[in-house]
Short mmCIF file of C-alpha atoms in Angstrom, two decimals:
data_model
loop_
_atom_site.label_atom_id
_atom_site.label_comp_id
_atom_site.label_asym_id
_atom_site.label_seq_id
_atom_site.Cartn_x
_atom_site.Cartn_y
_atom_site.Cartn_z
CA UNK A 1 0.00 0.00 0.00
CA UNK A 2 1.42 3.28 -0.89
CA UNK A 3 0.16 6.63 1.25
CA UNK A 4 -2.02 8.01 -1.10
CA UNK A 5 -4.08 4.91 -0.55
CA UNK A 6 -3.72 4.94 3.32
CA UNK A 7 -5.57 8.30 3.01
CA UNK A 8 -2.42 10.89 2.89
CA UNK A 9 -3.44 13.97 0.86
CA UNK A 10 -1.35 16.78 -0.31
CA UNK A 11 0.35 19.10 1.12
CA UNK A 12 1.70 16.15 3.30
CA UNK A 13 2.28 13.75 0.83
CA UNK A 14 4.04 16.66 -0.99
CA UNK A 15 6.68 15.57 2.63
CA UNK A 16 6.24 11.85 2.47
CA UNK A 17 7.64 11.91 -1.21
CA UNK A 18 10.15 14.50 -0.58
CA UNK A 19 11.63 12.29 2.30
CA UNK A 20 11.86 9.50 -0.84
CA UNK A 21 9.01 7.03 1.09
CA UNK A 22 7.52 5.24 -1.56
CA UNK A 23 5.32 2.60 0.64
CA UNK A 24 3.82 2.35 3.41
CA UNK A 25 5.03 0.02 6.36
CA UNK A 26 2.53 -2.95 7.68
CA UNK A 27 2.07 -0.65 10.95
CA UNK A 28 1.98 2.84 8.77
CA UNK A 29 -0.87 0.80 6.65
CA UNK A 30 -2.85 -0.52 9.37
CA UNK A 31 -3.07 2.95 11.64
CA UNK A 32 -3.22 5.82 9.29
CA UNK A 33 -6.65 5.29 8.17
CA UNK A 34 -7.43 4.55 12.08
CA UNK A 35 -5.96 7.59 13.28
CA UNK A 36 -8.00 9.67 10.32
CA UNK A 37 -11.10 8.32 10.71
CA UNK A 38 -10.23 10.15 14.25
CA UNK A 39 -10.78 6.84 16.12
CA UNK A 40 -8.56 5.97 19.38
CA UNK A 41 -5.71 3.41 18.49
CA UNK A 42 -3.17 1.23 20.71
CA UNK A 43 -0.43 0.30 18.46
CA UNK A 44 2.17 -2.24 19.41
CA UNK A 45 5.07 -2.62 17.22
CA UNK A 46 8.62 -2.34 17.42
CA UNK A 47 11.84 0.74 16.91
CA UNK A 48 12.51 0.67 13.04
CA UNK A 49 9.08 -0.64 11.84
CA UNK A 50 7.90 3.26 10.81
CA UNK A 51 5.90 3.52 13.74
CA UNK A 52 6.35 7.28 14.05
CA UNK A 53 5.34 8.26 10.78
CA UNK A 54 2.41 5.87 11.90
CA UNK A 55 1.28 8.29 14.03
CA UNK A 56 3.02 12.01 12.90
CA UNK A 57 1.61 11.63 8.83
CA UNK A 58 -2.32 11.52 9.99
CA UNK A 59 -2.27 13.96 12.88
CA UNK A 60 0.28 16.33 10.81
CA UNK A 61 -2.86 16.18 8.03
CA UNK A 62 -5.66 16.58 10.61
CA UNK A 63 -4.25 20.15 12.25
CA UNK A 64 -3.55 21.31 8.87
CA UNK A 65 -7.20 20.67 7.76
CA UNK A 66 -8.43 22.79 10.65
CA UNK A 67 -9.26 25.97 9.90
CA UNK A 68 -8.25 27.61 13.06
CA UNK A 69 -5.27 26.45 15.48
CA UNK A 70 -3.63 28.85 16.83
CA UNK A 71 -3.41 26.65 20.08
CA UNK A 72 -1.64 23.42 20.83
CA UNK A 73 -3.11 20.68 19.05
CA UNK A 74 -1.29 17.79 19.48
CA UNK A 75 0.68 16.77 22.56
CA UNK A 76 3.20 14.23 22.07
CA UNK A 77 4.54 12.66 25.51
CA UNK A 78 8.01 10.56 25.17
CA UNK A 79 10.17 8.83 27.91
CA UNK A 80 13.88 10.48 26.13
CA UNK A 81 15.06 13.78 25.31
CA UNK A 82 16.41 12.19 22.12
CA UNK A 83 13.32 10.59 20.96
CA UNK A 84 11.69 14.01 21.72
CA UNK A 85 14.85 15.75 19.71
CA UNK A 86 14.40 12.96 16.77
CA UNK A 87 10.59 12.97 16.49
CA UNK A 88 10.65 16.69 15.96
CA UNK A 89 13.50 16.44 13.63
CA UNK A 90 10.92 14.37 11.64
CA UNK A 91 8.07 16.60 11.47
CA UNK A 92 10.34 19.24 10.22
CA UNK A 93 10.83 16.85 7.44
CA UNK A 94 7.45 15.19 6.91
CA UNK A 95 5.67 18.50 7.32
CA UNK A 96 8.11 20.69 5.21
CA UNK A 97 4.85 21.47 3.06
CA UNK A 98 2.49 22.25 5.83
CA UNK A 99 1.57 25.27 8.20
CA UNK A 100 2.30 23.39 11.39
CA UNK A 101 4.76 24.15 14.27
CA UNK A 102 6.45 22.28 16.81
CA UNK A 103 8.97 22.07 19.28
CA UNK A 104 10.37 19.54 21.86
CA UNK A 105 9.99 20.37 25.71
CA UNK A 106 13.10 18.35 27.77
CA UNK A 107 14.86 19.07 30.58
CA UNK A 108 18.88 19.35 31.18
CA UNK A 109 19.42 22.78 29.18
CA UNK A 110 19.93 26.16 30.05
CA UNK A 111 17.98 29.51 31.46
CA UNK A 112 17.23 30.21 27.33
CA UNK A 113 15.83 26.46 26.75
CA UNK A 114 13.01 27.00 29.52
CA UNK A 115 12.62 30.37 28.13
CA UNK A 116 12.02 28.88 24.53
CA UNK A 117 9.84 26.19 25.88
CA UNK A 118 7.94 28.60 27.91
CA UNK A 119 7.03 30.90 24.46
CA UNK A 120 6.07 27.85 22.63
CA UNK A 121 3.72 26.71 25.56
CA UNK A 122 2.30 29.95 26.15
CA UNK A 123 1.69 30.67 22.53
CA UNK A 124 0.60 27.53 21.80
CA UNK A 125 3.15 25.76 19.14
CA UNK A 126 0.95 23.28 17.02
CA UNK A 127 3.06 20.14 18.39
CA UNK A 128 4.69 19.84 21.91
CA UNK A 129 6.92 17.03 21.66
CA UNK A 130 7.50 16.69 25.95
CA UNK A 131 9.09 14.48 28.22
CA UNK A 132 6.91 13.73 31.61
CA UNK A 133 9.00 15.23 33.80
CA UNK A 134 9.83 18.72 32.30
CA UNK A 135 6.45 19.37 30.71
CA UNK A 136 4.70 18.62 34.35
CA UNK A 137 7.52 21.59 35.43
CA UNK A 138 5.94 23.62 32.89
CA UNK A 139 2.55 22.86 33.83
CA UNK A 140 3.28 23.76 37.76
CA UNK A 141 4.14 27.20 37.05
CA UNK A 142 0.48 27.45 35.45
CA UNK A 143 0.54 29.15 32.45
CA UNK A 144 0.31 26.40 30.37
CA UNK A 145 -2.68 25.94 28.63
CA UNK A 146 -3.29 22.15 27.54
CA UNK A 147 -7.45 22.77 26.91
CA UNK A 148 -7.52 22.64 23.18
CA UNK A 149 -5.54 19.52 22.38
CA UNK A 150 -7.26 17.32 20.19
CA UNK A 151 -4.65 14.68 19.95
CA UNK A 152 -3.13 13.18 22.70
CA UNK A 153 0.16 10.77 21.94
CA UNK A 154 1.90 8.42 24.04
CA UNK A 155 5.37 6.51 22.37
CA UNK A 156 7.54 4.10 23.93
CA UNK A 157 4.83 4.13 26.98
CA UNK A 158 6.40 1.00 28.35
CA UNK A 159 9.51 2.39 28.41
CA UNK A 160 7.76 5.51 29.99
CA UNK A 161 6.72 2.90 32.39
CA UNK A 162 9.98 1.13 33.15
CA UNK A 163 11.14 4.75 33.78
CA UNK A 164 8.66 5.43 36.66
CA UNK A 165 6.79 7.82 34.82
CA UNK A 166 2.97 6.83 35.46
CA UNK A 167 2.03 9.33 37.81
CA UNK A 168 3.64 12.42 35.64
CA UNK A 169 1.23 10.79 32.86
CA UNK A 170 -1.66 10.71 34.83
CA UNK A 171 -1.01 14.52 36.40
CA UNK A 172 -0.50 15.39 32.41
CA UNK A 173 -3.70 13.38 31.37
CA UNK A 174 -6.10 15.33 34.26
CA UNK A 175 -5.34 19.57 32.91
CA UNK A 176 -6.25 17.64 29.32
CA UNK A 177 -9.56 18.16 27.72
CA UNK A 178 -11.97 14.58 27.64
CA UNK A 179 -12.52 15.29 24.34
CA UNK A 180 -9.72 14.32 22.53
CA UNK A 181 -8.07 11.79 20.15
CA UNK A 182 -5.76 8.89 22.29
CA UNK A 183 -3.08 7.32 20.76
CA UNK A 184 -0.94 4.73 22.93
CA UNK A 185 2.49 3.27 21.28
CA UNK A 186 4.08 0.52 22.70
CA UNK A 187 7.28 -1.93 21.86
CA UNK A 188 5.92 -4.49 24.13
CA UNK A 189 2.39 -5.09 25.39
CA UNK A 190 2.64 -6.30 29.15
CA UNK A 191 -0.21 -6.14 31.80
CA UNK A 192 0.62 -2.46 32.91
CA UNK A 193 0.33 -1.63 29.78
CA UNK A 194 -2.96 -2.57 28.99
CA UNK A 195 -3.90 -0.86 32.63
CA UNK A 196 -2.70 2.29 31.23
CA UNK A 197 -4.66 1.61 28.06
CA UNK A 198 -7.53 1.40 30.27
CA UNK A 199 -7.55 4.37 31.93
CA UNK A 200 -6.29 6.71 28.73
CA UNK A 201 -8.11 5.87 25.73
CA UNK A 202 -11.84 5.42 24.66
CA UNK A 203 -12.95 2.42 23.03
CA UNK A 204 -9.57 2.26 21.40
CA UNK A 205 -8.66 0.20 17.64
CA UNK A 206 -6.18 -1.55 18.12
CA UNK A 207 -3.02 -2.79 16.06
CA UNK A 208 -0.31 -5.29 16.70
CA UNK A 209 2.39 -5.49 14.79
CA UNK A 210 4.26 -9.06 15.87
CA UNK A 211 7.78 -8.39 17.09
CA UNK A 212 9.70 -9.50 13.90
CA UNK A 213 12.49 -12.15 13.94
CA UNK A 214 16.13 -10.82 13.46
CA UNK A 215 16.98 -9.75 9.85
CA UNK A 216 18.83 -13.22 8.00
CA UNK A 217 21.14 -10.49 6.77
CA UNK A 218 22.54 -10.22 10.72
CA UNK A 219 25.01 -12.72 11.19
CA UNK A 220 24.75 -13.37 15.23
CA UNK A 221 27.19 -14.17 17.55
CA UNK A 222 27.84 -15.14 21.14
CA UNK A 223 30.43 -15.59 23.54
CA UNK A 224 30.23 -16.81 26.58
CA UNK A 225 32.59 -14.80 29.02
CA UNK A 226 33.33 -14.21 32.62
CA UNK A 227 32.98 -10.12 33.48
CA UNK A 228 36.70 -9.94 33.82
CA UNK A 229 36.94 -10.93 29.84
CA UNK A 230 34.81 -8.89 28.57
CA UNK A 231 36.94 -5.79 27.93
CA UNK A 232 39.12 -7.24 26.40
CA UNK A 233 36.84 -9.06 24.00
CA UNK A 234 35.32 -6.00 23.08
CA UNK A 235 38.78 -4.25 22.36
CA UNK A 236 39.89 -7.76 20.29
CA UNK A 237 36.62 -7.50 18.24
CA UNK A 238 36.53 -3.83 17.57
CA UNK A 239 40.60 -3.66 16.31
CA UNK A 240 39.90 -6.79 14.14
CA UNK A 241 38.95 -4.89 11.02
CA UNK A 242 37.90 -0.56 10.74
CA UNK A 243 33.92 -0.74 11.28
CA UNK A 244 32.36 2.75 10.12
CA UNK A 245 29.56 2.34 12.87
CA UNK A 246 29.00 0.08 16.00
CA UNK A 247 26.23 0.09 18.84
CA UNK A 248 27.71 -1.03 21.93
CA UNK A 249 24.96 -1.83 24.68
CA UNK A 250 25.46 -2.13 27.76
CA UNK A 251 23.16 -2.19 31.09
CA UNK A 252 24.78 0.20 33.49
CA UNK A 253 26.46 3.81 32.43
CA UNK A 254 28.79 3.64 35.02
CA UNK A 255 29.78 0.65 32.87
CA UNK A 256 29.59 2.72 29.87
CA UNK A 257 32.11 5.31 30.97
CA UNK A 258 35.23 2.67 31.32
CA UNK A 259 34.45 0.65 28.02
CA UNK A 260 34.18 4.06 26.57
CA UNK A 261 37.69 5.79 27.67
CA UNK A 262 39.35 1.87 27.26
CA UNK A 263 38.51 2.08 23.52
CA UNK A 264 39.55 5.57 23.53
CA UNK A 265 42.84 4.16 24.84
CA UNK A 266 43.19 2.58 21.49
CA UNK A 267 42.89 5.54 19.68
CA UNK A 268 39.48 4.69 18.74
CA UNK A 269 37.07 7.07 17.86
CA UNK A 270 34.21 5.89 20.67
CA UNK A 271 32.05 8.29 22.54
CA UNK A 272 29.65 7.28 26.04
CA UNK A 273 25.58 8.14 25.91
CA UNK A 274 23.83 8.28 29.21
CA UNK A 275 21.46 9.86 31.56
CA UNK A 276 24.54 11.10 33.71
CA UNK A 277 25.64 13.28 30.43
CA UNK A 278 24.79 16.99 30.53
CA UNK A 279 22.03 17.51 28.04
CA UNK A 280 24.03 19.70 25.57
CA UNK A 281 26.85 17.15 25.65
CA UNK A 282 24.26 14.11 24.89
CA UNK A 283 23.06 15.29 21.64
CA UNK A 284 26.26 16.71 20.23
CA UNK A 285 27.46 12.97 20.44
CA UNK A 286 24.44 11.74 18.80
CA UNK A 287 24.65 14.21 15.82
CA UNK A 288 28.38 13.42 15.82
CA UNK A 289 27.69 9.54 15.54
CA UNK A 290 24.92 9.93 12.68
CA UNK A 291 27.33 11.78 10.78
CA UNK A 292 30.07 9.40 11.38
CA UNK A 293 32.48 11.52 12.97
CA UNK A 294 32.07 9.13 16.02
CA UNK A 295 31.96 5.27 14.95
CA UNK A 296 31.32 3.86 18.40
CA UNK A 297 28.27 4.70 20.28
CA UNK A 298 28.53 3.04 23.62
CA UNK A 299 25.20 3.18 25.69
CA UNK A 300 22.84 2.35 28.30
CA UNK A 301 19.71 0.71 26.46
CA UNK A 302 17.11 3.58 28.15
CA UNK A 303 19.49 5.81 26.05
CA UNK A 304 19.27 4.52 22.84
CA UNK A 305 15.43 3.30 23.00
CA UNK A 306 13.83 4.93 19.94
CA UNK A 307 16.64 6.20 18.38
CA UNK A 308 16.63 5.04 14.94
CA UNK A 309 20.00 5.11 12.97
CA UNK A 310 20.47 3.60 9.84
CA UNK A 311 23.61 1.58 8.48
CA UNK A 312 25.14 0.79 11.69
CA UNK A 313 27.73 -2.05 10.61
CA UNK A 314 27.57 -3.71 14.13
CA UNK A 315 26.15 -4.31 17.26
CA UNK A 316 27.94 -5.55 20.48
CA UNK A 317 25.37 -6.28 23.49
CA UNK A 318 28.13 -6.38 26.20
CA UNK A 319 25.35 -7.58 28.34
CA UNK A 320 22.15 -9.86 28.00
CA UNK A 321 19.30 -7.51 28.20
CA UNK A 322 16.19 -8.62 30.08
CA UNK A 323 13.83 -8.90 28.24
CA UNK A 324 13.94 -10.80 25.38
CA UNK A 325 12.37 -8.79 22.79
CA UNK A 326 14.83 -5.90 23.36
CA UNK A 327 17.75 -7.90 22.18
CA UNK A 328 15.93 -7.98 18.58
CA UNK A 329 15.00 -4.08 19.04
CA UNK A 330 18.70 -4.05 19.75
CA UNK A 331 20.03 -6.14 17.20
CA UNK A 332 17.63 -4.64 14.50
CA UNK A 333 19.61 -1.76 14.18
CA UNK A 334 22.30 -3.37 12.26
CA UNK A 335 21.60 -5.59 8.87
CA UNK A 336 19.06 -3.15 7.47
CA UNK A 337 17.85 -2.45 3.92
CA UNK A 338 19.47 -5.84 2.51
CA UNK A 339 22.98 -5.36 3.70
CA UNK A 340 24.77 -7.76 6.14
CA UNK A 341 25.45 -6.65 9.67
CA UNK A 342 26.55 -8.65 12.32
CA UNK A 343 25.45 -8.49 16.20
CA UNK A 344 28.35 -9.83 19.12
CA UNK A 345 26.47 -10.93 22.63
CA UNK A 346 28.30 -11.45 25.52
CA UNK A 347 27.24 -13.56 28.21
CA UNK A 348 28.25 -14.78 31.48
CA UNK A 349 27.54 -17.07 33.92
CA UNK A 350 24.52 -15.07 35.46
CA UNK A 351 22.86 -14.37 32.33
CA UNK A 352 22.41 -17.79 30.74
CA UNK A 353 18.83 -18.12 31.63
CA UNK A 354 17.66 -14.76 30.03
CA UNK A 355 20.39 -15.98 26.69
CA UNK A 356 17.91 -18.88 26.05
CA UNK A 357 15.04 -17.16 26.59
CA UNK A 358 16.37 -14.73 23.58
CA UNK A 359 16.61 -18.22 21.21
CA UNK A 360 13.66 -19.70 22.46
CA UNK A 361 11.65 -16.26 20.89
CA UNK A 362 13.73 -16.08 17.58
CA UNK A 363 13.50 -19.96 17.43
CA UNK A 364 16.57 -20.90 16.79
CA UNK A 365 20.28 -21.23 18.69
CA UNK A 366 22.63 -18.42 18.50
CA UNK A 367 25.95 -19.88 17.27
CA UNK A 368 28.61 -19.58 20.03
CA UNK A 369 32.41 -19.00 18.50
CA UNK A 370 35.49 -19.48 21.21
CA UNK A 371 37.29 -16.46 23.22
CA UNK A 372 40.72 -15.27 21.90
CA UNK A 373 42.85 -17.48 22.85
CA UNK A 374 44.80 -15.44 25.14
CA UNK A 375 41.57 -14.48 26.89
CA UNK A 376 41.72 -18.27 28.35
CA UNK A 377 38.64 -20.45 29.15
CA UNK A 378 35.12 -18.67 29.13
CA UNK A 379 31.83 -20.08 31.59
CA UNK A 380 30.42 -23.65 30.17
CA UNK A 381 26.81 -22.42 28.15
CA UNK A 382 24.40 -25.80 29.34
CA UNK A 383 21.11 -24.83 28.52
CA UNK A 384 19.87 -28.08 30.39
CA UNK A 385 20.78 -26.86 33.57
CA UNK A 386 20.78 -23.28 33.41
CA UNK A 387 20.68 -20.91 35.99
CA UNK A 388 17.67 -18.65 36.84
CA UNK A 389 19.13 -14.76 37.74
CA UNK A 390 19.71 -14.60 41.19
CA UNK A 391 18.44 -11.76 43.29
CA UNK A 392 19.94 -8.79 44.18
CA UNK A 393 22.59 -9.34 47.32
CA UNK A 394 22.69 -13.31 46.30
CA UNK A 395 26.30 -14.28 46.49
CA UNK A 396 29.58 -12.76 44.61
CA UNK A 397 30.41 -13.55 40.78
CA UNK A 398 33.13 -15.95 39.99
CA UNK A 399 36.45 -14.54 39.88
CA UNK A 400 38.38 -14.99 35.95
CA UNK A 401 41.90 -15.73 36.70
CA UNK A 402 43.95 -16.23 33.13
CA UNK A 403 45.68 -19.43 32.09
CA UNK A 404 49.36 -19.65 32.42
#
């Protein structure tokens, strides 16, 4: 199906072709003609399936077929700064033909970035592109009026969720008119999910896009390696051959920092991405890596949730995520459009469990290749007698102590 026949009219389409999109994704296909018919929608479907330009084509046409909006019309809540950044980044593109504003509200700039935000908000920009937290700090100092919104948009809610967010979204959701347009997007469609479903949208459509299985053009990997190896596994896979681009995941950014500056060490050209980065400093390396002056990215997952980069050459999850449909979010990233990529997982002896949980949902085994062999012996991977995670405060981890 091409947009034209998902209901996209000119002057948007005028964007959608400009921005060389010839057809329309299965989730793009499915929720346009939802979303125009002005119906509520929960849409569940994965980073990289088009999901944005789901939901920004149809409302982008709707406030540029009112005749008067002078307020703010649509209201787009997102868990990241850089999602906020990115999805305004592609209204400016999809909308380059029509009379509609926006601007994202985040926190972590200066005095002149609240000052910006506070115009827009008081003025009423067309789209407010906000993350929980700063837009409720907005909304305490009362001049913000939210009365007119007709479209009300939550993506990556359960990452909103996983964040602690859900009682931001419900202060945002009561100084919101009833009558309004809902739209919930979500990755993953867990319990709390469907709670928050409940309670924000009315008598909603609903679309599920099936979390895909990896891309046959990703070649995947794993090792199996104690903590103490993992270092310098990374550093032995990433001076093997020049890579152009590289995700490097990992779970905790104080983490990130020292496999950062030890691949720095090397005189590569790798830059860290987390929360504990000052705002200004975060989205200088992002530009920096989607322009390939920086080849390795190396970040916490929260960080890089949503961010959609094309032709990265490889991904490295230094550690297992938890849930098992994030390591194909993760992986996804890499073997796009046809070309090969290939995606490294490292696992130790704690995360063995959670590893075949990832093959049990792709439905097939992960081929394992051997540590360096100056990096010695890695754990034993026995998927009949796997461990579960332990808790928090349940014992130490093995100690790695090289072979002589």
């Amino acid at each position: 199906m091409n947009f034209k026949e998902a209901g996209i009219v000119a002057p948007v389409l005028d964007g959608v072709e400009a921005m060389g999109f010839k057809e329309a994704t299965p989730i793009q296909a499915r929720a346009i003609p939802i979303i125009l018919s002005n119906k509520d929608l929960i849409g569940c479907a994965q980073t990289g399936t088009g999901k944005t330009a789901a939901f920004l084509l149809p409302t982008l046409q709707q406030i540029n077929e009112q005749t008067n909006h002078g307020s703010i019309d649509a209201l787009i809540v997102v868990p990241t700064r850089e999602l906020a950044i990115q999805i305004d980044q592609q209204i400016q593109g999809l909308g380059y033909f029509v009379d509609v504003s926006s601007l994202p509200v985040y926190g972590g700039g200066d005095g002149m970035s609240w000052d910006v935000q506070k115009k827009a908000l008081v003025k009423g920009a067309n789209v407010i592109i906000a993350t929980p937290g700063r837009l409720i700090a907005h909304i305490n100092q009362e001049y913000v009026d939210l009365s007119k919104v007709r479209h009300f948009i939550l993506d990556e809610a359960d990452r909103m969720l996983d964040m602690g967010f859900y009682d931001d979204l419900k202060k945002i959701m009561k100084v919101l008119p009833e009558k309004r347009q809902n739209l919930l997007f979500s990755a993953t469609m867990p319990p709390k999910i469907r709670k928050l479903a409940q309670e924000v949208l009315t008598d909603p459509e609903e679309v599920n896009i099936a979390i895909s299985k990896p891309s046959e053009t990703i070649v995947q990997a794993a090792c199996m390696a104690y903590d103490g190896q993992k270092l310098e596994l990374i550093k032995h896979i990433l001076t093997a051959k020049p890579l152009n681009s590289v995700f490097v995941f990992l779970s905790r950014k104080s983490e990130v920092d020292v496999v950062a500056r030890e691949l720095k060490k090397l005189g590569l050209s790798a830059e860290p991405i987390h929360s504990g980065l000052e705002q200004d400093k975060r989205e200088v390396v992002l530009q920096d890596f989607v322009n390939k002056k920086v080849n390795i990215l190396v970040a916490t997952d929260v960080m890089s949730r949503g961010i959609d980069i094309k032709g990265v050459d490889m991904v490295i999850n230094y550690n297992v995520p938890n849930d098992p449909e994030d390591y194909v979010h993760r992986i996804g990233r890499t073997g796009r459009a046809e070309t090969e990529g290939v995606a490294f997982t490292f696992v130790n002896e704690d995360d063995m469990f959670k590893f075949r949980n990832i093959e049990q949902l792709i439905g097939k085994s992960i081929t394992q290749i051997k540590l360096p062999g100056d990096l010695g012996e890695g754990p034993t991977y026995d998927p009949e007698n796997v461990r579960k995670p332990r808790k928090p405060g349940g014992g130490g981890r093995r100690k790695f102590s090289r072979k002589k």
